[in-house]
Amino acid sequence: MKNKILVTGGAGYIGSHTCIALHQAGYDIVIYDNLSNSSREAINRVSKLICAPIEFIEGDIRDSDALRQVFAEHQFIGVIHFAGLKAVGESVAKPLMYYNNNVSGTITLLEVMAEYKVKNFVFSSSATVYGDPEILPIDENSPRSCTNPYGQSKLVVEHVLEDLAVSDSNWNLITLRYFNPVGAHASGQIGEDPNDIPNNLMPYISQVAVGKLAKLSIFGNDYPTVDGTGVRDFIHVTDLAAGHVAALKYLEQQTSNIGFMPINLGSGTGSSVLELVTAFAEVTGQNIPYQFAERRAGDIASCYASADKAQSLLGWQAQLSITDMCQDTWRWQSMNPNGYKV
Ligand code: NAD
Ligand code: UD1
């Protein structure tokens, strides 16, 4: 196939949604995932949704021999690299595990890509690399800084990619900085399936709604924001998936190599925690008991994207609303109260 893409971490939350979008856009996909934070059931469901088998290889991005075998067997035009660990608190407790997985793993992957002369790369970065922003909305030239090992691991990889682009002009390294991904596929068949108690807001709200958790704690109501609660740029995972397809199409249209290119994927609009809770309750008709609690260490008041670069370069902008995000999260949560576990 002339358009085969390796999707590392393709069994995970964002990866699984992106695999659907890639298939619909005509790409042939191979998923490479060690299932450390996902399940085969997610891949089975993606396969059912696209009505086609999916080639899945269980493997670790730190295993260069296994990767070589994959690259030897397939002719990829590029790699979308989702594989990584993502829990901020865990990264503080286990920094070596995070640097090993996210930094060493990415370097191993890039080394094998270089060996096989596959030099189109789309990397999952995060708005966390902007730290506590001085200016809103945040554009791609904003200063970068991080306060926890997870964020640092993303920032270090960004630096690696920048250096790589300088060393060899054949690389195309699109770095997508996601804001706050939420929502689920409109079918209710795939969605976010956190292990244990969720850290992030939307999965926490939906588990309160379904009765698995008693009450939401809203961390801080004294921020300098519209209602005192934190403000974030929530972006529907389906829009995010479309952003990856747009990034690949953009790469295919280029007549010269682009080097390192960071692009924000956000809606461009901030919503407060309280606004999201209220919207979720309204849209779903569920009661969401909450209490105000102390600010969470490391949190910032407000964070939202300038999405202009994604629009001008990729022709991409978020289409789905907060209502869609709540509706789709609730459909997934209520149809699958235990996630992918039966
Ligand atoms: P996820 O945990 O659902 O998916 C990550 C996938 O990578 C999982 O399927 C996991 O099993 C796999 N994986 C982890 N380490 C691996 C390894 N060493 N080898 C092979 N596979 C491995 O997470 P997600 O929410 O889909 O996030 C995808 C990417 O986007 C991650 O890199 C994450 O840091 C980044 N990101 C996520 C968010 C978010 O809020 N979800 C925000 C910004 C950036
Ligand atoms: C967090 C991570 C960030 C990561 C992103 C996606 C931190 C400090 N940042 O972003 O690095 O890229 O997730 O994985 O962990 N909130 C509550 N109650 C809750 C949960 C959250 O009030 O139970 C509030 C938070 O205080 C914040 C907002 O909801 O104001 C969003 O929180 P969350 O979903 O965890 O995302 P971020 O903190 O923006």
Coordinates of C-alpha atoms and ligand atoms in Angstrom, one line a residue:
M1 CA 0.0 0.0 0.0
K2 CA 1.2 3.5 -0.8
N3 CA -0.5 5.1 2.3
K4 CA 0.3 2.8 5.2
I5 CA 0.6 4.5 8.6
L6 CA 2.1 3.0 11.8
V7 CA 0.0 4.1 14.7
T8 CA 1.8 3.6 18.0
G9 CA -0.5 3.7 21.0
G10 CA -3.4 3.2 18.6
A11 CA -5.4 1.1 21.1
G12 CA -5.6 4.0 23.5
Y13 CA -8.2 6.8 23.9
I14 CA -7.1 9.2 21.2
G15 CA -5.4 6.6 19.0
S16 CA -8.5 4.5 18.7
H17 CA -10.6 7.4 17.5
T18 CA -7.8 8.5 15.1
C19 CA -7.7 5.0 13.6
I20 CA -11.3 5.3 12.6
A21 CA -10.7 8.7 11.0
L22 CA -7.5 7.4 9.2
H23 CA -9.4 4.5 7.8
Q24 CA -12.3 6.7 6.6
A25 CA -9.7 9.0 5.0
G26 CA -8.4 6.0 3.0
Y27 CA -5.2 5.2 5.0
D28 CA -4.1 1.7 5.7
I29 CA -3.2 1.4 9.4
V30 CA -1.0 -0.8 11.6
I31 CA -1.5 -0.4 15.3
Y32 CA 1.6 -1.0 17.5
D33 CA 0.8 -0.9 21.3
N34 CA 1.9 -2.7 24.4
L35 CA -1.6 -2.6 25.9
S36 CA -0.2 -1.1 29.1
N37 CA -3.1 1.3 29.3
S38 CA -5.6 -0.2 26.8
S39 CA -7.3 -3.4 25.7
R40 CA -7.8 -5.6 22.7
E41 CA -11.5 -4.9 23.1
A42 CA -10.9 -1.3 22.0
I43 CA -9.3 -2.6 18.8
N44 CA -12.1 -5.1 18.2
R45 CA -14.6 -2.3 18.5
V46 CA -12.7 -0.1 16.1
S47 CA -12.6 -3.0 13.7
K48 CA -16.4 -3.4 14.0
L49 CA -17.0 0.3 13.5
I50 CA -15.0 0.5 10.3
C51 CA -16.2 -3.0 9.1
A52 CA -12.7 -4.1 8.4
P53 CA -9.9 -6.1 10.1
I54 CA -7.1 -4.1 11.7
E55 CA -3.5 -5.2 11.8
F56 CA -2.4 -5.1 15.4
I57 CA 1.0 -5.8 16.7
E58 CA 1.5 -6.1 20.5
G59 CA 4.8 -4.5 21.2
D60 CA 6.7 -1.9 23.1
I61 CA 8.3 1.2 21.5
R62 CA 11.4 0.6 23.6
D63 CA 11.9 -2.7 21.9
S64 CA 14.1 -1.8 18.9
D65 CA 14.2 -5.4 17.5
A66 CA 10.5 -5.7 17.5
L67 CA 10.2 -2.3 15.8
R68 CA 12.7 -3.3 13.2
Q69 CA 10.7 -6.4 12.4
V70 CA 7.6 -4.2 11.9
F71 CA 9.4 -1.7 9.7
A72 CA 10.9 -4.5 7.7
E73 CA 7.5 -6.1 7.0
H74 CA 5.6 -2.9 6.1
Q75 CA 6.3 0.1 3.9
F76 CA 5.1 3.0 6.0
I77 CA 4.7 6.5 4.7
G78 CA 4.7 7.8 8.2
V79 CA 4.2 7.3 11.9
I80 CA 1.6 8.8 14.2
H81 CA 3.1 8.4 17.7
F82 CA 0.5 8.3 20.5
A83 CA 2.3 5.7 22.7
G84 CA 3.2 7.1 26.0
L85 CA 2.3 7.4 29.7
K86 CA 0.1 10.4 30.6
A87 CA -0.8 10.6 34.3
V88 CA 0.8 13.7 35.9
G89 CA 0.6 12.4 39.5
E90 CA 2.1 9.1 38.6
S91 CA 4.9 10.8 36.8
V92 CA 5.9 12.7 39.9
A93 CA 6.0 9.4 41.8
K94 CA 7.8 7.4 39.0
P95 CA 9.8 9.9 37.0
L96 CA 12.2 7.2 35.7
M97 CA 9.3 5.2 34.3
Y98 CA 8.0 8.3 32.5
Y99 CA 11.3 9.4 31.0
N100 CA 12.1 5.8 30.0
N101 CA 8.7 5.2 28.4
N102 CA 8.1 8.7 26.8
V103 CA 11.6 9.9 26.1
S104 CA 13.7 6.7 25.6
G105 CA 10.8 5.0 23.8
T106 CA 10.4 7.9 21.4
I107 CA 14.1 8.0 20.7
T108 CA 14.2 4.3 20.0
L109 CA 11.2 4.7 17.6
L110 CA 12.9 7.6 15.8
E111 CA 16.2 5.6 15.5
V112 CA 14.4 2.7 13.8
M113 CA 12.4 5.1 11.6
A114 CA 15.7 6.7 10.5
E115 CA 17.2 3.2 9.7
Y116 CA 14.2 2.5 7.5
K117 CA 14.1 6.0 6.0
V118 CA 10.6 6.7 7.2
K119 CA 10.8 10.4 8.1
N120 CA 7.2 11.6 8.4
F121 CA 6.3 11.8 12.1
V122 CA 3.3 13.2 13.9
F123 CA 3.8 13.5 17.7
S124 CA 1.3 13.7 20.5
S125 CA 2.4 16.7 22.5
S126 CA 0.4 18.6 25.0
A127 CA -0.6 22.2 26.0
T128 CA 1.2 21.3 29.3
V129 CA 4.4 22.4 27.5
Y130 CA 3.3 26.0 27.8
G131 CA 3.3 25.8 31.7
D132 CA 1.5 28.8 33.2
P133 CA 0.9 31.0 30.2
E134 CA 1.4 34.7 30.3
I135 CA -0.7 35.5 27.3
L136 CA -4.0 34.0 26.2
P137 CA -5.0 32.6 23.8
I138 CA -1.7 30.6 23.7
D139 CA 0.0 30.5 20.3
E140 CA 2.7 28.1 19.2
N141 CA 5.5 30.7 19.9
S142 CA 4.6 31.1 23.5
P143 CA 7.4 30.3 26.0
R144 CA 7.6 26.6 27.1
S145 CA 8.2 25.3 30.6
C146 CA 7.0 22.4 32.6
T147 CA 6.7 21.6 36.3
N148 CA 6.2 17.8 36.4
P149 CA 8.0 14.8 34.8
Y150 CA 5.1 14.0 32.4
G151 CA 5.2 17.6 31.0
Q152 CA 9.0 17.5 31.0
S153 CA 9.0 14.3 29.0
K154 CA 6.9 16.0 26.3
L155 CA 9.1 19.0 26.3
V156 CA 12.3 16.9 26.1
V157 CA 10.9 15.0 23.1
E158 CA 10.0 18.4 21.4
H159 CA 13.6 19.4 21.9
V160 CA 14.8 16.1 20.5
L161 CA 12.6 16.7 17.4
E162 CA 13.9 20.2 16.9
D163 CA 17.5 19.0 17.0
L164 CA 16.7 16.1 14.7
A165 CA 15.2 18.6 12.2
V166 CA 18.4 20.7 12.3
S167 CA 20.6 17.6 11.9
D168 CA 18.8 16.2 8.8
S169 CA 16.5 18.2 6.6
N170 CA 14.6 15.1 5.4
W171 CA 12.5 14.9 8.5
N172 CA 8.9 16.2 8.7
L173 CA 8.1 16.4 12.4
I174 CA 4.6 17.7 13.1
T175 CA 4.1 18.1 16.8
L176 CA 0.4 18.4 17.8
R177 CA -0.1 20.1 21.1
Y178 CA -3.5 18.9 22.3
F179 CA -5.5 21.1 24.8
N180 CA -8.0 19.1 26.8
P181 CA -9.4 16.1 24.9
V182 CA -12.8 14.9 26.0
G183 CA -15.8 13.1 24.5
A184 CA -16.2 9.8 22.7
H185 CA -17.1 8.3 19.4
A186 CA -20.8 9.2 18.5
S187 CA -21.6 5.4 18.4
G188 CA -20.9 5.0 22.1
Q189 CA -18.7 2.1 21.3
I190 CA -15.3 3.6 22.1
G191 CA -14.2 6.2 24.6
E192 CA -11.9 7.0 27.4
D193 CA -11.5 4.1 29.9
P194 CA -9.3 5.3 32.8
N195 CA -7.8 2.7 35.2
D196 CA -8.8 3.4 38.8
I197 CA -10.3 6.7 39.8
P198 CA -9.9 9.3 37.0
N199 CA -7.7 12.3 37.5
N200 CA -9.1 14.3 34.7
L201 CA -12.3 16.3 34.9
M202 CA -14.6 14.9 32.2
P203 CA -14.2 11.2 33.1
Y204 CA -14.7 12.1 36.8
I205 CA -17.9 14.0 36.0
S206 CA -19.3 11.1 33.9
Q207 CA -18.4 8.5 36.6
V208 CA -20.3 10.7 39.1
A209 CA -23.2 10.8 36.7
V210 CA -23.3 7.0 36.3
G211 CA -23.2 6.5 40.1
K212 CA -19.7 5.0 40.3
L213 CA -18.4 8.0 42.3
A214 CA -20.4 10.0 44.9
K215 CA -19.4 13.6 44.3
L216 CA -17.1 15.7 42.2
S217 CA -14.6 18.0 44.0
I218 CA -14.0 21.2 42.1
F219 CA -10.4 22.2 42.7
G220 CA -10.5 25.9 43.5
N221 CA -13.2 28.5 43.2
D222 CA -11.0 31.6 43.7
Y223 CA -9.2 31.7 40.4
P224 CA -9.3 35.0 38.4
T225 CA -11.8 33.6 36.0
V226 CA -15.4 34.0 35.0
D227 CA -16.8 32.1 38.0
G228 CA -13.6 31.4 40.0
T229 CA -13.1 27.9 38.7
G230 CA -10.3 26.9 36.3
V231 CA -10.8 27.5 32.6
R232 CA -9.7 25.0 29.9
D233 CA -10.0 24.5 26.2
F234 CA -12.0 21.3 25.8
I235 CA -11.7 19.6 22.5
H236 CA -13.8 16.7 21.2
V237 CA -11.7 13.6 20.5
T238 CA -13.4 13.2 17.1
D239 CA -12.2 16.7 16.2
L240 CA -8.7 15.8 17.5
A241 CA -8.7 12.7 15.3
A242 CA -9.6 14.8 12.3
G243 CA -6.7 17.0 13.1
H244 CA -4.3 14.1 12.7
V245 CA -5.7 13.3 9.3
A246 CA -5.4 16.9 8.3
A247 CA -1.7 16.9 9.5
L248 CA -1.0 13.8 7.2
K249 CA -2.8 15.4 4.3
Y250 CA -0.7 18.6 4.8
L251 CA 2.5 16.5 4.8
E252 CA 1.5 14.8 1.6
Q253 CA 0.9 18.2 -0.1
Q254 CA 4.3 19.6 0.7
T255 CA 6.9 19.8 -2.0
S256 CA 9.8 20.4 0.4
N257 CA 10.4 19.1 3.9
I258 CA 9.0 21.1 6.8
G259 CA 11.3 20.1 9.7
F260 CA 9.9 20.6 13.2
M261 CA 6.4 22.1 13.2
P262 CA 4.4 22.6 16.3
I263 CA 0.6 23.1 15.9
N264 CA -2.0 23.6 18.6
L265 CA -5.1 21.4 18.5
G266 CA -7.7 23.2 20.6
S267 CA -11.1 24.8 20.0
G268 CA -9.8 28.3 20.7
T269 CA -12.4 28.8 23.4
G270 CA -12.1 28.5 27.2
S271 CA -14.8 27.0 29.3
S272 CA -14.8 26.9 33.1
V273 CA -15.0 23.8 35.2
L274 CA -18.4 24.9 36.5
E275 CA -19.6 25.6 33.0
L276 CA -18.7 22.1 32.0
V277 CA -20.4 20.5 35.0
T278 CA -23.5 22.6 34.4
A279 CA -23.6 21.7 30.7
F280 CA -23.1 18.0 31.4
A281 CA -26.0 18.0 33.9
E282 CA -28.3 19.9 31.5
V283 CA -27.4 17.8 28.4
T284 CA -27.7 14.5 30.2
G285 CA -30.4 15.2 32.7
Q286 CA -28.2 13.7 35.4
N287 CA -27.5 15.2 38.8
I288 CA -23.8 15.9 39.4
P289 CA -23.3 16.6 43.1
Y290 CA -20.2 18.6 43.6
Q291 CA -18.3 20.5 46.4
F292 CA -15.6 23.1 46.2
A293 CA -12.2 22.0 47.4
E294 CA -8.7 23.4 47.6
R295 CA -6.8 24.2 44.5
R296 CA -5.0 21.2 43.1
A297 CA -1.2 21.5 43.3
G298 CA 0.3 22.4 39.9
D299 CA -3.0 23.6 38.4
I300 CA -3.2 26.9 36.5
A301 CA -6.1 29.3 36.3
S302 CA -6.7 29.5 32.5
C303 CA -5.5 27.7 29.4
Y304 CA -6.9 28.0 25.9
A305 CA -5.4 27.8 22.5
S306 CA -5.0 30.1 19.6
A307 CA -6.1 27.6 16.9
D308 CA -5.2 29.9 14.0
K309 CA -2.2 28.0 12.8
A310 CA -4.1 24.7 12.5
Q311 CA -6.8 26.5 10.5
S312 CA -4.4 28.4 8.2
L313 CA -2.0 25.5 7.6
L314 CA -4.1 22.4 7.9
G315 CA -7.5 23.8 7.1
W316 CA -8.7 22.3 10.4
Q317 CA -10.8 23.7 13.1
A318 CA -12.9 22.2 15.9
Q319 CA -16.5 21.5 14.8
L320 CA -18.1 19.9 17.9
S321 CA -19.6 21.8 20.8
I322 CA -19.5 21.4 24.5
T323 CA -23.0 19.9 24.2
D324 CA -21.6 17.3 21.7
M325 CA -18.7 16.5 24.1
C326 CA -21.2 16.0 27.0
Q327 CA -23.7 14.0 25.0
D328 CA -21.0 11.7 23.5
T329 CA -19.2 11.2 26.8
W330 CA -22.5 10.3 28.5
R331 CA -23.5 7.8 25.7
W332 CA -20.1 6.0 26.1
Q333 CA -20.2 6.1 29.9
S334 CA -23.9 4.9 30.2
M335 CA -23.5 2.2 27.5
N336 CA -20.2 1.0 29.1
P337 CA -20.3 1.7 32.8
N338 CA -17.2 -0.4 33.3
G339 CA -15.4 0.8 30.2
Y340 CA -14.1 -2.1 28.1
K341 CA -14.3 -4.5 31.0
V342 CA -17.4 -6.7 30.9
Ligands
NAD1 P1 -3.9 6.4 26.3 O1 -3.1 5.9 27.6 O2 -5.3 6.0 26.2 O3 -3.1 5.8 25.0 C1 -1.7 5.6 25.0 C2 -1.5 4.2 24.4 O4 -0.1 4.0 24.4 C3 -2.1 3.1 25.3 O5 -2.8 2.3 24.4 C4 -0.9 2.4 25.9 O6 -1.1 1.0 26.0 C5 0.2 2.7 24.8 N1 1.6 2.7 25.3 C6 2.1 3.3 26.4 N2 3.4 3.0 26.5 C7 3.7 2.3 25.4 C8 4.9 1.7 25.0 N3 6.1 1.8 25.7 N4 4.9 0.9 23.9 C9 3.8 0.7 23.2 N5 2.6 1.3 23.6 C10 2.6 2.0 24.7 O7 -3.6 7.9 26.2 P2 -4.3 9.0 25.2 O8 -5.2 9.9 26.1 O9 -4.9 8.3 24.0 O10 -3.0 9.8 24.8 C11 -2.3 9.6 23.6 C12 -1.1 10.5 23.6 O11 -1.5 11.8 23.7 C13 -0.1 10.3 24.8 O12 1.2 10.4 24.3 C14 -0.5 11.4 25.7 O13 0.6 11.8 26.5 C15 -0.9 12.5 24.7 N6 -1.8 13.5 25.3 C16 -3.0 13.1 25.8 C17 -3.8 14.1 26.4 C18 -5.1 13.6 27.1 O14 -5.7 14.4 27.8 N7 -5.6 12.4 26.8 C19 -3.5 15.4 26.4 C20 -2.3 15.8 25.7 C21 -1.4 14.8 25.2
UD1_2 C1 -4.2 17.7 33.0 C2 -2.7 17.7 33.3 C3 -2.0 17.9 31.9 C4 -2.4 16.9 30.9 C5 -3.9 16.9 30.8 C6 -4.4 15.8 29.9 C7 -2.4 18.4 35.6 C8 -1.9 19.5 36.5 N1 -2.3 18.7 34.2 O1 -4.6 18.9 32.5 O2 -0.6 17.9 32.1 O3 -1.8 17.1 29.6 O4 -4.5 16.7 32.1 O5 -4.2 14.5 30.4 O6 -2.7 17.3 36.0 N2 -10.7 19.4 38.0 C9 -11.6 19.4 39.1 N3 -11.9 18.3 39.7 C10 -11.4 17.1 39.3 C11 -10.6 17.0 38.1 C12 -10.2 18.2 37.6 O7 -12.0 20.5 39.6 O8 -11.8 16.0 39.8 C13 -10.4 20.7 37.4 C14 -8.9 21.0 37.4 O9 -8.5 21.6 38.6 C15 -8.7 21.9 36.2 C16 -9.8 21.3 35.2 O10 -10.7 20.6 36.0 O11 -9.0 23.2 36.5 C17 -9.2 20.4 34.2 O12 -8.5 19.3 34.8 P1 -7.9 18.1 34.1 O13 -9.0 17.4 33.3 O14 -7.2 17.2 35.0 O15 -7.0 18.7 33.0 P2 -5.7 19.7 33.2 O16 -5.4 19.9 34.6 O17 -6.0 20.9 32.4

